[in-house]
Amino acid sequence: MTTINPSECIFCRILNGRAPGSFVYQDDFTAAFMDIRQPVPYRVLVVPRAHVETVYDLDAAQAEALFRTTVQVARAVKAASGCEGLNLFQNNGPLAGQDVPHVHMHILPRYPGDALQPSLKSFAQAMGLPMPDRAELDRMAAELRASLA
Ligand code: 5GP
Ligand code: ZN
């Protein structure tokens, strides 16, 4: 699915050298570069080279390459930053807070006392909600399992 022209995509422009990017890693299928916003140091984005808008649109090879690169870069970020931990996440679609329509993994180092990102706040708030009972969890698990092809 492509709803925008890749020539207008900021991440495609970075990948093609038509906009500035601070690259951490590049191979034939993926690239990692510094996020332009650094509320905490060493915040990195990992992307497929192809203009793919959301995780739903990744093929198996792209998905594998994206996660493999993310893990490699995450190790490097942890070693370089001395952070206590990392969040690996991606916002999928506008309702989930995806601003750039080119799928990207966020590598977000966490340091003692740093603030929660807005995109993580709703998750933290959800942690305060009552838990569904086991039968409901089982029902959802079975539904997801059935749809795995
Ligand atoms: P999203 O909100 O789509 O999950 O994440 C988009 C990310 O891209 C944000 O963290 C934002 O700071 C970053 N970003 C937006 N424009 C640019 C840019 O021109 N260069 C770089 N390096 N990062 C960008
Ligand atoms: Zn793109």
Tab-separated table of C-alpha atoms and ligand atoms in Angstrom:
chain	number	residue	atom	x	y	z
A	1	MET	CA	0.000	0.000	0.000
A	2	THR	CA	1.377	3.399	-1.001
A	3	THR	CA	-0.743	6.458	-0.358
A	4	ILE	CA	1.994	9.033	-0.894
A	5	ASN	CA	4.526	9.446	-3.637
A	6	PRO	CA	7.905	8.181	-2.318
A	7	SER	CA	9.550	11.265	-3.803
A	8	GLU	CA	7.645	13.268	-1.171
A	9	CYS	CA	8.575	10.928	1.685
A	10	ILE	CA	11.141	12.483	4.025
A	11	PHE	CA	12.676	9.110	4.875
A	12	CYS	CA	13.012	8.143	1.189
A	13	ARG	CA	14.649	11.507	0.629
A	14	ILE	CA	17.118	10.807	3.453
A	15	LEU	CA	17.787	7.294	2.087
A	16	ASN	CA	18.433	8.682	-1.390
A	17	GLY	CA	20.759	11.440	-0.160
A	18	ARG	CA	18.282	14.175	-1.050
A	19	ALA	CA	17.816	15.241	2.590
A	20	PRO	CA	20.366	15.182	5.394
A	21	GLY	CA	20.646	12.087	7.545
A	22	SER	CA	23.123	10.913	10.167
A	23	PHE	CA	23.462	7.249	9.272
A	24	VAL	CA	24.320	4.674	11.869
A	25	TYR	CA	24.111	1.662	9.573
A	26	GLN	CA	23.307	0.851	5.934
A	27	ASP	CA	22.922	-2.345	3.947
A	28	ASP	CA	21.005	-3.316	0.795
A	29	PHE	CA	17.668	-3.649	2.588
A	30	THR	CA	17.756	-1.429	5.676
A	31	ALA	CA	19.264	1.729	7.100
A	32	ALA	CA	19.473	3.328	10.533
A	33	PHE	CA	19.915	7.033	11.178
A	34	MET	CA	19.665	9.438	14.073
A	35	ASP	CA	16.198	10.759	14.849
A	36	ILE	CA	16.088	14.501	14.259
A	37	ARG	CA	14.607	14.898	17.745
A	38	GLN	CA	16.755	13.807	20.621
A	39	PRO	CA	14.789	14.267	23.853
A	40	VAL	CA	17.271	11.701	25.137
A	41	PRO	CA	20.638	11.000	23.501
A	42	TYR	CA	21.258	8.221	20.942
A	43	ARG	CA	17.674	8.009	19.711
A	44	VAL	CA	17.776	6.114	16.383
A	45	LEU	CA	15.312	5.186	13.612
A	46	VAL	CA	15.615	1.952	11.597
A	47	VAL	CA	13.873	1.732	8.219
A	48	PRO	CA	13.530	-0.523	5.190
A	49	ARG	CA	15.080	1.029	2.069
A	50	ALA	CA	11.871	0.386	0.175
A	51	HIS	CA	9.036	2.844	0.687
A	52	VAL	CA	6.731	0.684	2.810
A	53	GLU	CA	4.159	2.553	4.833
A	54	THR	CA	3.236	0.261	7.720
A	55	VAL	CA	4.242	-3.103	9.176
A	56	TYR	CA	1.241	-4.678	7.446
A	57	ASP	CA	2.869	-3.926	4.096
A	58	LEU	CA	6.274	-5.526	4.834
A	59	ASP	CA	7.040	-8.811	3.115
A	60	ALA	CA	8.773	-11.571	5.105
A	61	ALA	CA	12.292	-10.678	3.940
A	62	GLN	CA	11.785	-6.979	4.711
A	63	ALA	CA	10.362	-7.782	8.149
A	64	GLU	CA	13.264	-10.080	8.962
A	65	ALA	CA	15.869	-7.587	7.774
A	66	LEU	CA	14.226	-4.736	9.679
A	67	PHE	CA	14.220	-6.598	12.964
A	68	ARG	CA	17.726	-8.011	12.500
A	69	THR	CA	19.117	-4.539	11.874
A	70	THR	CA	17.126	-3.140	14.792
A	71	VAL	CA	18.652	-5.699	17.162
A	72	GLN	CA	22.193	-5.007	15.912
A	73	VAL	CA	21.771	-1.257	16.200
A	74	ALA	CA	20.077	-1.581	19.600
A	75	ARG	CA	23.182	-3.369	20.928
A	76	ALA	CA	25.347	-0.571	19.583
A	77	VAL	CA	23.104	2.092	21.113
A	78	LYS	CA	23.166	0.353	24.480
A	79	ALA	CA	26.953	0.063	24.416
A	80	ALA	CA	27.502	3.613	23.194
A	81	SER	CA	25.019	5.372	25.433
A	82	GLY	CA	25.403	3.449	28.654
A	83	CYS	CA	21.616	3.646	28.984
A	84	GLU	CA	19.851	1.405	31.464
A	85	GLY	CA	17.436	-0.045	28.882
A	86	LEU	CA	15.752	0.534	25.549
A	87	ASN	CA	12.264	0.801	24.147
A	88	LEU	CA	11.943	-0.597	20.637
A	89	PHE	CA	8.666	0.523	19.102
A	90	GLN	CA	6.920	1.724	16.019
A	91	ASN	CA	3.743	3.733	15.614
A	92	ASN	CA	1.528	2.123	13.039
A	93	GLY	CA	-0.904	4.418	11.246
A	94	PRO	CA	-2.043	7.966	12.085
A	95	LEU	CA	-4.316	6.910	14.960
A	96	ALA	CA	-1.297	5.307	16.629
A	97	GLY	CA	0.701	8.514	16.258
A	98	GLN	CA	2.631	7.647	13.082
A	99	ASP	CA	3.673	10.979	11.589
A	100	VAL	CA	6.003	9.761	8.835
A	101	PRO	CA	4.335	7.260	6.479
A	102	HIS	CA	7.430	5.084	5.960
A	103	VAL	CA	7.633	2.253	8.458
A	104	HIS	CA	10.333	2.804	11.075
A	105	MET	CA	11.464	1.199	14.301
A	106	HIS	CA	12.275	3.656	17.064
A	107	ILE	CA	15.227	2.803	19.269
A	108	LEU	CA	14.683	4.823	22.419
A	109	PRO	CA	17.349	4.547	25.109
A	110	ARG	CA	16.046	4.955	28.647
A	111	TYR	CA	17.979	6.693	31.384
A	112	PRO	CA	17.142	6.950	35.087
A	113	GLY	CA	14.543	9.681	35.586
A	114	ASP	CA	13.816	10.453	31.926
A	115	ALA	CA	10.224	11.338	30.997
A	116	LEU	CA	7.870	8.950	29.252
A	117	GLN	CA	7.411	9.678	25.560
A	118	PRO	CA	3.882	10.761	24.579
A	119	SER	CA	3.494	7.587	22.536
A	120	LEU	CA	4.274	5.507	25.582
A	121	LYS	CA	1.998	7.407	27.951
A	122	SER	CA	-1.185	5.777	26.705
A	123	PHE	CA	0.475	2.408	27.301
A	124	ALA	CA	1.425	3.431	30.821
A	125	GLN	CA	-2.145	4.636	31.431
A	126	ALA	CA	-3.505	1.375	30.051
A	127	MET	CA	-1.415	-0.415	32.678
A	128	GLY	CA	-3.662	1.176	35.306
A	129	LEU	CA	-6.870	-0.293	33.821
A	130	PRO	CA	-8.545	-3.418	35.224
A	131	MET	CA	-7.228	-6.613	33.654
A	132	PRO	CA	-9.543	-8.713	31.445
A	133	ASP	CA	-10.248	-12.156	32.889
A	134	ARG	CA	-8.375	-15.235	31.714
A	135	ALA	CA	-11.206	-16.433	29.454
A	136	GLU	CA	-11.176	-13.153	27.571
A	137	LEU	CA	-7.374	-13.316	27.211
A	138	ASP	CA	-7.673	-16.907	25.948
A	139	ARG	CA	-10.377	-15.878	23.474
A	140	MET	CA	-8.213	-13.077	22.060
A	141	ALA	CA	-5.171	-15.382	21.892
A	142	ALA	CA	-7.154	-18.021	19.988
A	143	GLU	CA	-8.508	-15.435	17.567
A	144	LEU	CA	-5.000	-14.124	16.834
A	145	ARG	CA	-3.586	-17.641	16.563
A	146	ALA	CA	-6.299	-18.592	14.049
A	147	SER	CA	-5.440	-15.641	11.858
A	148	LEU	CA	-1.711	-16.491	11.727
A	149	ALA	CA	-1.152	-17.989	8.277
B	1	5GP	P1	6.468	8.700	14.105
B	1	5GP	O1	5.807	9.846	14.806
B	1	5GP	O2	6.015	8.571	12.664
B	1	5GP	O3	6.401	7.376	14.840
B	1	5GP	O4	8.032	9.028	14.096
B	1	5GP	C1	8.600	9.903	13.175
B	1	5GP	C2	9.972	10.210	13.709
B	1	5GP	O5	10.722	10.793	12.662
B	1	5GP	C3	9.952	11.217	14.853
B	1	5GP	O6	10.648	10.663	15.961
B	1	5GP	C4	10.641	12.440	14.272
B	1	5GP	O7	11.435	13.111	15.221
B	1	5GP	C5	11.490	11.844	13.161
B	1	5GP	N1	11.712	12.741	12.030
B	1	5GP	C6	10.798	13.515	11.413
B	1	5GP	N2	11.369	14.204	10.396
B	1	5GP	C7	12.676	13.827	10.378
B	1	5GP	C8	13.786	14.194	9.574
B	1	5GP	O8	13.702	15.006	8.656
B	1	5GP	N3	14.984	13.618	9.859
B	1	5GP	C9	15.114	12.719	10.853
B	1	5GP	N4	16.332	12.211	11.062
B	1	5GP	N5	14.098	12.345	11.643
B	1	5GP	C10	12.882	12.905	11.405
B	2	ZN	ZN	9.520	6.560	2.069
